[in-house]
PDB file of C-alpha atoms in Angstrom:
ATOM      1  CA  MET X   1      22.894  -2.079  -4.254  1.00 48.00           C
ATOM      2  CA  PRO X   2      19.365  -2.909  -5.523  1.00 67.00           C
ATOM      3  CA  VAL X   3      16.411  -1.039  -4.041  1.00 80.00           C
ATOM      4  CA  LEU X   4      14.737  -4.374  -3.219  1.00 86.00           C
ATOM      5  CA  PRO X   5      16.023  -7.954  -3.363  1.00 87.00           C
ATOM      6  CA  SER X   6      15.615  -9.743  -6.703  1.00 86.00           C
ATOM      7  CA  TRP X   7      13.455 -12.494  -5.205  1.00 86.00           C
ATOM      8  CA  LEU X   8      10.900  -9.760  -4.469  1.00 89.00           C
ATOM      9  CA  THR X   9      11.214  -7.448  -7.512  1.00 91.00           C
ATOM     10  CA  ASP X  10      11.236 -10.213 -10.168  1.00 90.00           C
ATOM     11  CA  PRO X  11       7.689 -11.479  -9.466  1.00 91.00           C
ATOM     12  CA  LEU X  12       6.488  -7.901  -9.144  1.00 94.00           C
ATOM     13  CA  ARG X  13       7.904  -6.977 -12.555  1.00 94.00           C
ATOM     14  CA  ASP X  14       6.525 -10.145 -14.208  1.00 93.00           C
ATOM     15  CA  GLN X  15       3.014  -9.647 -12.892  1.00 95.00           C
ATOM     16  CA  PHE X  16       2.963  -5.925 -13.667  1.00 96.00           C
ATOM     17  CA  ALA X  17       4.202  -6.597 -17.191  1.00 94.00           C
ATOM     18  CA  ALA X  18       1.311  -9.020 -17.701  1.00 95.00           C
ATOM     19  CA  LEU X  19      -1.167  -6.227 -16.799  1.00 96.00           C
ATOM     20  CA  LEU X  20       0.286  -3.662 -19.219  1.00 93.00           C
ATOM     21  CA  PRO X  21      -1.499  -3.026 -22.540  1.00 90.00           C
ATOM     22  CA  GLU X  22       0.516  -3.514 -25.674  1.00 86.00           C
ATOM     23  CA  HIS X  23       2.207  -0.445 -27.140  1.00 80.00           C
ATOM     24  CA  PRO X  24       4.271  -0.216 -30.357  1.00 75.00           C
ATOM     25  CA  THR X  25       7.921   0.548 -29.891  1.00 74.00           C
ATOM     26  CA  VAL X  26       7.628   3.462 -32.358  1.00 72.00           C
ATOM     27  CA  ASP X  27       4.532   5.611 -32.852  1.00 67.00           C
ATOM     28  CA  PRO X  28       3.012   4.427 -36.185  1.00 68.00           C
ATOM     29  CA  SER X  29       1.222   7.775 -36.665  1.00 69.00           C
ATOM     30  CA  HIS X  30       4.467   9.707 -37.018  1.00 66.00           C
ATOM     31  CA  PRO X  31       4.573  11.145 -40.582  1.00 65.00           C
ATOM     32  CA  LEU X  32       8.234  10.262 -41.116  1.00 63.00           C
ATOM     33  CA  GLY X  33       8.185   7.012 -39.183  1.00 61.00           C
ATOM     34  CA  CYS X  34      11.241   8.056 -37.234  1.00 62.00           C
ATOM     35  CA  HIS X  35       9.863   9.070 -33.863  1.00 68.00           C
ATOM     36  CA  ARG X  36      11.960   8.228 -30.807  1.00 76.00           C
ATOM     37  CA  PRO X  37      11.229   4.723 -29.497  1.00 82.00           C
ATOM     38  CA  ARG X  38       9.068   4.343 -26.403  1.00 83.00           C
ATOM     39  CA  ILE X  39      11.035   3.984 -23.153  1.00 89.00           C
ATOM     40  CA  SER X  40      10.833   0.457 -21.774  1.00 91.00           C
ATOM     41  CA  ASP X  41       8.084  -0.070 -19.185  1.00 93.00           C
ATOM     42  CA  ARG X  42      10.549  -2.032 -17.059  1.00 94.00           C
ATOM     43  CA  ILE X  43      12.833   1.000 -16.765  1.00 94.00           C
ATOM     44  CA  ILE X  44       9.953   3.210 -15.613  1.00 95.00           C
ATOM     45  CA  PHE X  45       8.707   0.572 -13.155  1.00 96.00           C
ATOM     46  CA  ASP X  46      12.156   0.286 -11.589  1.00 95.00           C
ATOM     47  CA  LYS X  47      12.318   4.071 -11.339  1.00 95.00           C
ATOM     48  CA  LEU X  48       8.982   4.147  -9.520  1.00 96.00           C
ATOM     49  CA  LEU X  49      10.253   1.519  -7.074  1.00 96.00           C
ATOM     50  CA  ARG X  50      13.261   3.738  -6.315  1.00 95.00           C
ATOM     51  CA  LEU X  51      11.048   6.759  -5.878  1.00 95.00           C
ATOM     52  CA  LEU X  52       8.836   4.860  -3.488  1.00 95.00           C
ATOM     53  CA  ARG X  53      11.684   3.490  -1.433  1.00 94.00           C
ATOM     54  CA  PHE X  54      13.971   6.516  -1.256  1.00 93.00           C
ATOM     55  CA  GLY X  55      11.449   9.372  -1.504  1.00 91.00           C
ATOM     56  CA  CYS X  56      13.693  11.479  -3.728  1.00 91.00           C
ATOM     57  CA  SER X  57      12.481  13.871  -6.440  1.00 92.00           C
ATOM     58  CA  TYR X  58      11.736  12.882 -10.010  1.00 95.00           C
ATOM     59  CA  GLN X  59      14.628  15.010 -11.233  1.00 94.00           C
ATOM     60  CA  ALA X  60      17.017  13.175  -8.900  1.00 93.00           C
ATOM     61  CA  ILE X  61      15.984   9.740 -10.131  1.00 92.00           C
ATOM     62  CA  ALA X  62      16.014  10.696 -13.823  1.00 93.00           C
ATOM     63  CA  ASP X  63      19.110   9.808 -15.907  1.00 91.00           C
ATOM     64  CA  THR X  64      20.049   9.106 -19.509  1.00 90.00           C
ATOM     65  CA  THR X  65      17.574   6.205 -19.724  1.00 90.00           C
ATOM     66  CA  CYS X  66      14.528   8.389 -19.167  1.00 92.00           C
ATOM     67  CA  SER X  67      13.553  11.901 -18.089  1.00 93.00           C
ATOM     68  CA  ALA X  68      11.528  13.026 -15.078  1.00 95.00           C
ATOM     69  CA  THR X  69       8.684  14.022 -17.458  1.00 94.00           C
ATOM     70  CA  THR X  70       8.545  10.506 -18.918  1.00 93.00           C
ATOM     71  CA  ILE X  71       8.363   8.978 -15.409  1.00 95.00           C
ATOM     72  CA  ARG X  72       5.474  11.277 -14.460  1.00 96.00           C
ATOM     73  CA  ASN X  73       3.594  10.692 -17.719  1.00 94.00           C
ATOM     74  CA  ARG X  74       3.916   6.891 -17.490  1.00 95.00           C
ATOM     75  CA  ARG X  75       2.909   7.072 -13.786  1.00 96.00           C
ATOM     76  CA  ASP X  76      -0.253   8.999 -14.704  1.00 96.00           C
ATOM     77  CA  GLU X  77      -1.025   6.624 -17.545  1.00 95.00           C
ATOM     78  CA  TRP X  78      -0.784   3.560 -15.313  1.00 96.00           C
ATOM     79  CA  THR X  79      -2.765   5.284 -12.552  1.00 97.00           C
ATOM     80  CA  ARG X  80      -5.614   6.105 -14.966  1.00 96.00           C
ATOM     81  CA  LEU X  81      -5.698   2.438 -16.031  1.00 96.00           C
ATOM     82  CA  GLY X  82      -5.860   1.327 -12.391  1.00 96.00           C
ATOM     83  CA  LEU X  83      -2.854  -0.967 -12.768  1.00 97.00           C
ATOM     84  CA  PHE X  84      -1.456  -0.354  -9.296  1.00 97.00           C
ATOM     85  CA  ALA X  85      -4.798  -1.133  -7.657  1.00 96.00           C
ATOM     86  CA  ARG X  86      -5.123  -4.248  -9.802  1.00 97.00           C
ATOM     87  CA  LEU X  87      -1.606  -5.363  -8.882  1.00 97.00           C
ATOM     88  CA  LYS X  88      -2.423  -5.029  -5.226  1.00 97.00           C
ATOM     89  CA  GLN X  89      -5.683  -7.003  -5.639  1.00 96.00           C
ATOM     90  CA  ILE X  90      -3.803  -9.846  -7.382  1.00 96.00           C
ATOM     91  CA  ALA X  91      -1.247  -9.921  -4.538  1.00 96.00           C
ATOM     92  CA  LEU X  92      -4.050 -10.129  -1.955  1.00 96.00           C
ATOM     93  CA  GLU X  93      -5.791 -12.944  -3.857  1.00 95.00           C
ATOM     94  CA  SER X  94      -2.562 -14.859  -4.143  1.00 94.00           C
ATOM     95  CA  TYR X  95      -1.816 -14.426  -0.470  1.00 95.00           C
ATOM     96  CA  ASP X  96      -5.335 -15.552   0.466  1.00 94.00           C
ATOM     97  CA  ARG X  97      -5.084 -18.601  -1.771  1.00 93.00           C
ATOM     98  CA  ILE X  98      -1.627 -19.787  -0.575  1.00 92.00           C
ATOM     99  CA  VAL X  99      -1.428 -18.572   3.045  1.00 92.00           C
ATOM    100  CA  GLY X 100      -4.891 -17.325   3.903  1.00 92.00           C
ATOM    101  CA  LEU X 101      -6.041 -13.908   5.089  1.00 94.00           C
ATOM    102  CA  VAL X 102      -7.095 -13.725   8.740  1.00 94.00           C
ATOM    103  CA  LEU X 103     -10.329 -11.862   8.092  1.00 94.00           C
ATOM    104  CA  ASP X 104     -12.070 -12.795  11.325  1.00 94.00           C
ATOM    105  CA  GLN X 105      -9.665 -10.405  13.101  1.00 94.00           C
ATOM    106  CA  ILE X 106      -9.513  -6.876  11.634  1.00 94.00           C
ATOM    107  CA  ALA X 107      -7.529  -3.926  12.955  1.00 94.00           C
ATOM    108  CA  VAL X 108      -8.102  -0.305  12.006  1.00 95.00           C
ATOM    109  CA  ASP X 109      -6.065   2.723  13.056  1.00 94.00           C
ATOM    110  CA  GLY X 110      -4.945   6.103  11.778  1.00 94.00           C
ATOM    111  CA  SER X 111      -1.418   7.328  11.133  1.00 94.00           C
ATOM    112  CA  ILE X 112      -0.218  10.891  10.478  1.00 94.00           C
ATOM    113  CA  THR X 113       2.723  11.638   8.207  1.00 93.00           C
ATOM    114  CA  LYS X 114       4.219  14.800   6.735  1.00 93.00           C
ATOM    115  CA  ALA X 115       2.691  16.209   3.526  1.00 92.00           C
ATOM    116  CA  PRO X 116       3.759  19.757   2.575  1.00 90.00           C
ATOM    117  CA  GLY X 117       0.678  20.159   0.375  1.00 86.00           C
ATOM    118  CA  GLY X 118      -1.828  18.440  -1.841  1.00 86.00           C
ATOM    119  CA  GLU X 119      -5.505  17.586  -2.215  1.00 90.00           C
ATOM    120  CA  VAL X 120      -5.750  15.542   0.997  1.00 90.00           C
ATOM    121  CA  ALA X 121      -3.338  17.483   3.233  1.00 90.00           C
ATOM    122  CA  GLY X 122      -4.464  19.329   6.348  1.00 91.00           C
ATOM    123  CA  ARG X 123      -3.077  21.074   9.457  1.00 92.00           C
ATOM    124  CA  SER X 124      -1.311  18.513  11.562  1.00 90.00           C
ATOM    125  CA  PRO X 125      -2.109  18.639  15.334  1.00 89.00           C
ATOM    126  CA  VAL X 126       1.161  16.842  16.131  1.00 86.00           C
ATOM    127  CA  ASP X 127       3.524  18.927  13.953  1.00 87.00           C
ATOM    128  CA  ARG X 128       2.928  22.523  15.012  1.00 87.00           C
ATOM    129  CA  GLY X 129       0.119  23.071  12.520  1.00 86.00           C
ATOM    130  CA  LYS X 130       2.167  22.146   9.458  1.00 91.00           C
ATOM    131  CA  GLN X 131       0.508  20.330   6.604  1.00 92.00           C
ATOM    132  CA  GLY X 132       0.155  16.583   7.086  1.00 93.00           C
ATOM    133  CA  LEU X 133      -1.608  13.516   5.742  1.00 94.00           C
ATOM    134  CA  LYS X 134      -3.670  11.001   7.710  1.00 95.00           C
ATOM    135  CA  ARG X 135      -4.377   7.509   6.507  1.00 95.00           C
ATOM    136  CA  SER X 136      -6.997   5.311   8.132  1.00 95.00           C
ATOM    137  CA  GLY X 137      -5.501   1.889   7.467  1.00 95.00           C
ATOM    138  CA  MET X 138      -7.098  -1.531   7.828  1.00 96.00           C
ATOM    139  CA  THR X 139      -5.250  -4.857   8.109  1.00 96.00           C
ATOM    140  CA  ASP X 140      -6.119  -8.474   8.659  1.00 95.00           C
ATOM    141  CA  GLY X 141      -5.135 -10.393  11.796  1.00 92.00           C
ATOM    142  CA  TYR X 142      -1.546 -10.822  10.632  1.00 93.00           C
ATOM    143  CA  GLY X 143      -1.040  -7.258   9.407  1.00 94.00           C
ATOM    144  CA  ILE X 144      -1.555  -7.617   5.675  1.00 96.00           C
ATOM    145  CA  PRO X 145      -2.813  -4.214   4.438  1.00 97.00           C
ATOM    146  CA  LEU X 146      -6.364  -4.437   3.147  1.00 96.00           C
ATOM    147  CA  GLY X 147      -6.861  -0.796   2.216  1.00 94.00           C
ATOM    148  CA  ARG X 148      -6.798   2.766   3.452  1.00 96.00           C
ATOM    149  CA  VAL X 149      -8.725   6.041   3.416  1.00 96.00           C
ATOM    150  CA  LEU X 150      -6.761   9.263   2.988  1.00 95.00           C
ATOM    151  CA  ALA X 151      -7.669  12.539   4.717  1.00 95.00           C
ATOM    152  CA  GLY X 152      -6.109  15.665   6.103  1.00 93.00           C
ATOM    153  CA  ALA X 153      -4.054  15.329   9.291  1.00 92.00           C
ATOM    154  CA  ASN X 154      -6.645  17.409  11.194  1.00 92.00           C
ATOM    155  CA  ARG X 155      -9.353  14.770  10.725  1.00 91.00           C
ATOM    156  CA  HIS X 156     -10.202  12.583  13.738  1.00 91.00           C
ATOM    157  CA  ASP X 157      -9.901   8.797  13.412  1.00 91.00           C
ATOM    158  CA  SER X 158     -13.504   8.031  14.399  1.00 91.00           C
ATOM    159  CA  PRO X 159     -15.346   9.600  11.401  1.00 93.00           C
ATOM    160  CA  LEU X 160     -12.982   7.746   9.034  1.00 94.00           C
ATOM    161  CA  LEU X 161     -13.981   4.344  10.426  1.00 95.00           C
ATOM    162  CA  ALA X 162     -17.103   3.934   8.280  1.00 95.00           C
ATOM    163  CA  PRO X 163     -15.443   4.578   4.873  1.00 95.00           C
ATOM    164  CA  THR X 164     -12.544   2.374   5.962  1.00 96.00           C
ATOM    165  CA  LEU X 165     -14.831  -0.554   6.802  1.00 95.00           C
ATOM    166  CA  ASP X 166     -16.579  -0.057   3.472  1.00 95.00           C
ATOM    167  CA  LEU X 167     -13.390  -1.421   1.872  1.00 94.00           C
ATOM    168  CA  LEU X 168     -14.348  -4.887   3.226  1.00 93.00           C
ATOM    169  CA  ASP X 169     -16.922  -5.135   0.405  1.00 90.00           C
ATOM    170  CA  ASP X 170     -14.054  -5.494  -2.107  1.00 88.00           C
ATOM    171  CA  LEU X 171     -12.670  -8.602  -0.400  1.00 88.00           C
ATOM    172  CA  GLY X 172     -15.422 -11.013  -1.443  1.00 82.00           C
ATOM    173  CA  PRO X 173     -16.895 -13.581   1.002  1.00 88.00           C
ATOM    174  CA  LEU X 174     -16.210 -12.723   4.622  1.00 91.00           C
ATOM    175  CA  PRO X 175     -16.415 -14.781   7.825  1.00 92.00           C
ATOM    176  CA  ASP X 176     -19.675 -14.672   9.774  1.00 91.00           C
ATOM    177  CA  ASP X 177     -17.983 -13.360  12.930  1.00 93.00           C
ATOM    178  CA  ILE X 178     -15.536 -10.511  12.498  1.00 94.00           C
ATOM    179  CA  THR X 179     -13.880  -8.716  15.373  1.00 94.00           C
ATOM    180  CA  VAL X 180     -12.570  -5.182  14.768  1.00 95.00           C
ATOM    181  CA  HIS X 181      -9.749  -4.049  17.034  1.00 93.00           C
ATOM    182  CA  LEU X 182      -9.590  -0.309  17.737  1.00 92.00           C
ATOM    183  CA  ASP X 183      -7.720   2.004  20.058  1.00 88.00           C
ATOM    184  CA  ALA X 184      -9.182   4.442  22.590  1.00 87.00           C
ATOM    185  CA  GLY X 185      -9.680   7.109  19.944  1.00 87.00           C
ATOM    186  CA  TYR X 186     -12.729   5.108  18.728  1.00 91.00           C
ATOM    187  CA  ASP X 187     -14.216   4.739  22.248  1.00 89.00           C
ATOM    188  CA  SER X 188     -17.676   6.230  21.601  1.00 91.00           C
ATOM    189  CA  ASP X 189     -21.290   5.158  21.247  1.00 92.00           C
ATOM    190  CA  LYS X 190     -21.222   6.254  17.617  1.00 93.00           C
ATOM    191  CA  THR X 191     -18.463   3.742  16.861  1.00 93.00           C
ATOM    192  CA  ARG X 192     -20.295   0.926  18.651  1.00 94.00           C
ATOM    193  CA  THR X 193     -23.477   1.732  16.719  1.00 94.00           C
ATOM    194  CA  GLU X 194     -21.573   1.693  13.436  1.00 94.00           C
ATOM    195  CA  LEU X 195     -20.123  -1.734  14.219  1.00 94.00           C
ATOM    196  CA  THR X 196     -23.523  -3.118  15.302  1.00 94.00           C
ATOM    197  CA  VAL X 197     -25.158  -1.969  12.067  1.00 94.00           C
ATOM    198  CA  ARG X 198     -22.520  -3.855  10.118  1.00 93.00           C
ATOM    199  CA  ASN X 199     -22.825  -6.986  12.335  1.00 93.00           C
ATOM    200  CA  LEU X 200     -19.249  -6.576  13.462  1.00 93.00           C
ATOM    201  CA  HIS X 201     -17.858  -7.168  16.935  1.00 93.00           C
ATOM    202  CA  GLY X 202     -15.739  -4.425  18.377  1.00 91.00           C
ATOM    203  CA  ARG X 203     -12.831  -4.740  20.786  1.00 90.00           C
ATOM    204  CA  ILE X 204     -12.159  -1.148  21.701  1.00 88.00           C
ATOM    205  CA  ALA X 205      -9.638   0.133  24.190  1.00 85.00           C
ATOM    206  CA  HIS X 206     -11.161   2.387  26.859  1.00 84.00           C
ATOM    207  CA  LYS X 207      -9.925   5.896  27.456  1.00 81.00           C
ATOM    208  CA  GLY X 208      -7.715   6.205  30.481  1.00 76.00           C
ATOM    209  CA  GLU X 209      -6.789   2.513  30.619  1.00 72.00           C
ATOM    210  CA  LYS X 210      -3.815   0.668  29.209  1.00 67.00           C
ATOM    211  CA  ALA X 211      -4.596  -0.397  25.656  1.00 57.00           C
ATOM    212  CA  PRO X 212      -2.353  -3.490  25.265  1.00 55.00           C
ATOM    213  CA  ILE X 213      -4.352  -5.383  27.903  1.00 45.00           C
ATOM    214  CA  GLN X 214      -7.695  -4.747  26.223  1.00 47.00           C
ATOM    215  CA  ALA X 215      -6.728  -4.632  22.536  1.00 49.00           C
ATOM    216  CA  SER X 216      -3.885  -7.101  22.225  1.00 67.00           C
ATOM    217  CA  GLN X 217      -4.392  -7.653  18.466  1.00 81.00           C
ATOM    218  CA  ARG X 218      -4.160  -3.985  17.509  1.00 84.00           C
ATOM    219  CA  TRP X 219      -0.389  -4.020  17.280  1.00 87.00           C
ATOM    220  CA  HIS X 220      -0.613  -5.664  13.831  1.00 91.00           C
ATOM    221  CA  VAL X 221      -1.911  -2.470  12.250  1.00 93.00           C
ATOM    222  CA  GLU X 222       0.732  -0.453  14.077  1.00 92.00           C
ATOM    223  CA  ARG X 223       3.428  -2.690  12.601  1.00 93.00           C
ATOM    224  CA  THR X 224       1.933  -2.303   9.134  1.00 95.00           C
ATOM    225  CA  HIS X 225       2.055   1.482   9.513  1.00 95.00           C
ATOM    226  CA  ALA X 226       5.778   1.107  10.299  1.00 95.00           C
ATOM    227  CA  TRP X 227       6.241  -1.066   7.261  1.00 95.00           C
ATOM    228  CA  GLN X 228       4.599   1.557   5.085  1.00 96.00           C
ATOM    229  CA  ASN X 229       6.583   4.403   6.620  1.00 95.00           C
ATOM    230  CA  ALA X 230       9.782   2.538   5.637  1.00 94.00           C
ATOM    231  CA  PHE X 231       8.922   3.725   2.109  1.00 95.00           C
ATOM    232  CA  HIS X 232      10.070   7.340   2.279  1.00 94.00           C
ATOM    233  CA  ARG X 233       7.659   8.413  -0.454  1.00 94.00           C
ATOM    234  CA  LEU X 234       4.872   7.724   1.999  1.00 94.00           C
ATOM    235  CA  ALA X 235       6.559   8.916   5.183  1.00 93.00           C
ATOM    236  CA  ARG X 236       6.931  12.383   3.654  1.00 92.00           C
ATOM    237  CA  CYS X 237       4.489  12.743   0.796  1.00 91.00           C
ATOM    238  CA  TYR X 238       5.187  15.438  -1.802  1.00 91.00           C
ATOM    239  CA  GLU X 239       2.532  14.198  -4.272  1.00 93.00           C
ATOM    240  CA  ARG X 240      -0.322  16.641  -4.653  1.00 92.00           C
ATOM    241  CA  ARG X 241      -3.017  14.496  -6.259  1.00 94.00           C
ATOM    242  CA  ALA X 242      -4.901  11.912  -4.160  1.00 94.00           C
ATOM    243  CA  ALA X 243      -4.966   9.421  -7.067  1.00 95.00           C
ATOM    244  CA  VAL X 244      -1.155   9.413  -7.254  1.00 96.00           C
ATOM    245  CA  VAL X 245      -0.807   9.074  -3.449  1.00 95.00           C
ATOM    246  CA  ASN X 246      -3.151   6.059  -3.542  1.00 96.00           C
ATOM    247  CA  ALA X 247      -1.166   4.575  -6.412  1.00 97.00           C
ATOM    248  CA  PHE X 248       2.062   4.703  -4.415  1.00 97.00           C
ATOM    249  CA  PHE X 249       0.252   3.241  -1.385  1.00 97.00           C
ATOM    250  CA  ASP X 250      -1.087   0.420  -3.570  1.00 97.00           C
ATOM    251  CA  LEU X 251       2.452  -0.308  -4.808  1.00 97.00           C
ATOM    252  CA  ALA X 252       3.825  -0.320  -1.253  1.00 97.00           C
ATOM    253  CA  ASP X 253       1.001  -2.581  -0.027  1.00 97.00           C
ATOM    254  CA  THR X 254       1.739  -4.948  -2.880  1.00 97.00           C
ATOM    255  CA  ILE X 255       5.402  -5.170  -1.858  1.00 97.00           C
ATOM    256  CA  ILE X 256       4.444  -5.782   1.770  1.00 96.00           C
ATOM    257  CA  THR X 257       1.938  -8.528   0.797  1.00 96.00           C
ATOM    258  CA  VAL X 258       4.267 -10.320  -1.623  1.00 95.00           C
ATOM    259  CA  ARG X 259       7.145 -10.119   0.873  1.00 93.00           C
ATOM    260  CA  SER X 260       4.972 -11.638   3.601  1.00 93.00           C
ATOM    261  CA  LEU X 261       3.688 -14.273   1.172  1.00 92.00           C
ATOM    262  CA  LEU X 262       7.190 -15.386   0.188  1.00 89.00           C
ATOM    263  CA  ARG X 263       8.433 -15.421   3.778  1.00 88.00           C
ATOM    264  CA  GLN X 264       5.569 -17.566   4.983  1.00 87.00           C
ATOM    265  CA  ALA X 265       5.465 -19.837   1.918  1.00 85.00           C
ATOM    266  CA  TRP X 266       9.223 -20.460   2.196  1.00 83.00           C
ATOM    267  CA  THR X 267       8.645 -23.061   4.929  1.00 82.00           C
ATOM    268  CA  THR X 268       5.696 -24.790   3.259  1.00 83.00           C
ATOM    269  CA  HIS X 269       6.269 -24.603  -0.507  1.00 79.00           C
ATOM    270  CA  ARG X 270       9.040 -25.222  -3.028  1.00 80.00           C
ATOM    271  CA  TRP X 271       9.556 -23.469  -6.364  1.00 78.00           C
ATOM    272  CA  ASP X 272      12.371 -23.099  -8.871  1.00 77.00           C
ATOM    273  CA  ASP X 273      13.642 -19.637  -7.902  1.00 74.00           C
ATOM    274  CA  ARG X 274      12.950 -20.029  -4.168  1.00 76.00           C
ATOM    275  CA  PRO X 275      15.405 -17.951  -2.079  1.00 76.00           C
ATOM    276  CA  LYS X 276      18.159 -19.931  -0.439  1.00 74.00           C
ATOM    277  CA  ARG X 277      17.108 -18.702   2.999  1.00 73.00           C
ATOM    278  CA  ARG X 278      14.051 -17.179   4.645  1.00 72.00           C
ATOM    279  CA  SER X 279      14.713 -13.454   4.551  1.00 67.00           C
TER     280      SER X 279
END
């Protein structure tokens, strides 16, 4: 059974292949000209998709086609080149062009997941002091992930709001009136001042009162957190370097964005390899 349906993986592979720099099949600097050929980028990309979806170890996903060391080395190479971040940016631009991002309604919230160790791990207040990872995620009005800030699980949501909102600068032109939906954890004068300085409107749930009545649009970011946690590599993160964690998050956000794009465009557009039904 494939890790993802072909109507989703095929456009991902094609676009990622277009971003890859050219490499010779055999290293021309080898003195005998008989070095082992380079493992196909498609094989490595498919392995990374399996790692992201199932959360298993590199040794478990390695086989006769490539070793765990090759997967790690190619992952680091692509991370240094910023290919995962670029792939996510292309997916966002495509979604905005075809469907349209709902940027006048923004939702921000934090989510804590398990992380046994690493650069951004911290003591989790909801897991008996074990190491955990917090992500401060931001989505548009539909739930398309726009970016995230990683921190230790012991960090409060409120101080992470400013660096999370800074990610809006990467989205290009923004609407004049933007409403930011936040839960009761952001209910403070500091948060309201931060939003005022940025000319943003805040819809913040008040402490001690039922949040759904006051912040009815905040559920979009909660749903996006659930979408991300469906990728087991993110729900229990064993990666130690922040750059690698962000790379896997960018890949997951790309899948979420492309999946939403295809599902919404299915009713309004026609193309040659369009799925037979709206999945």
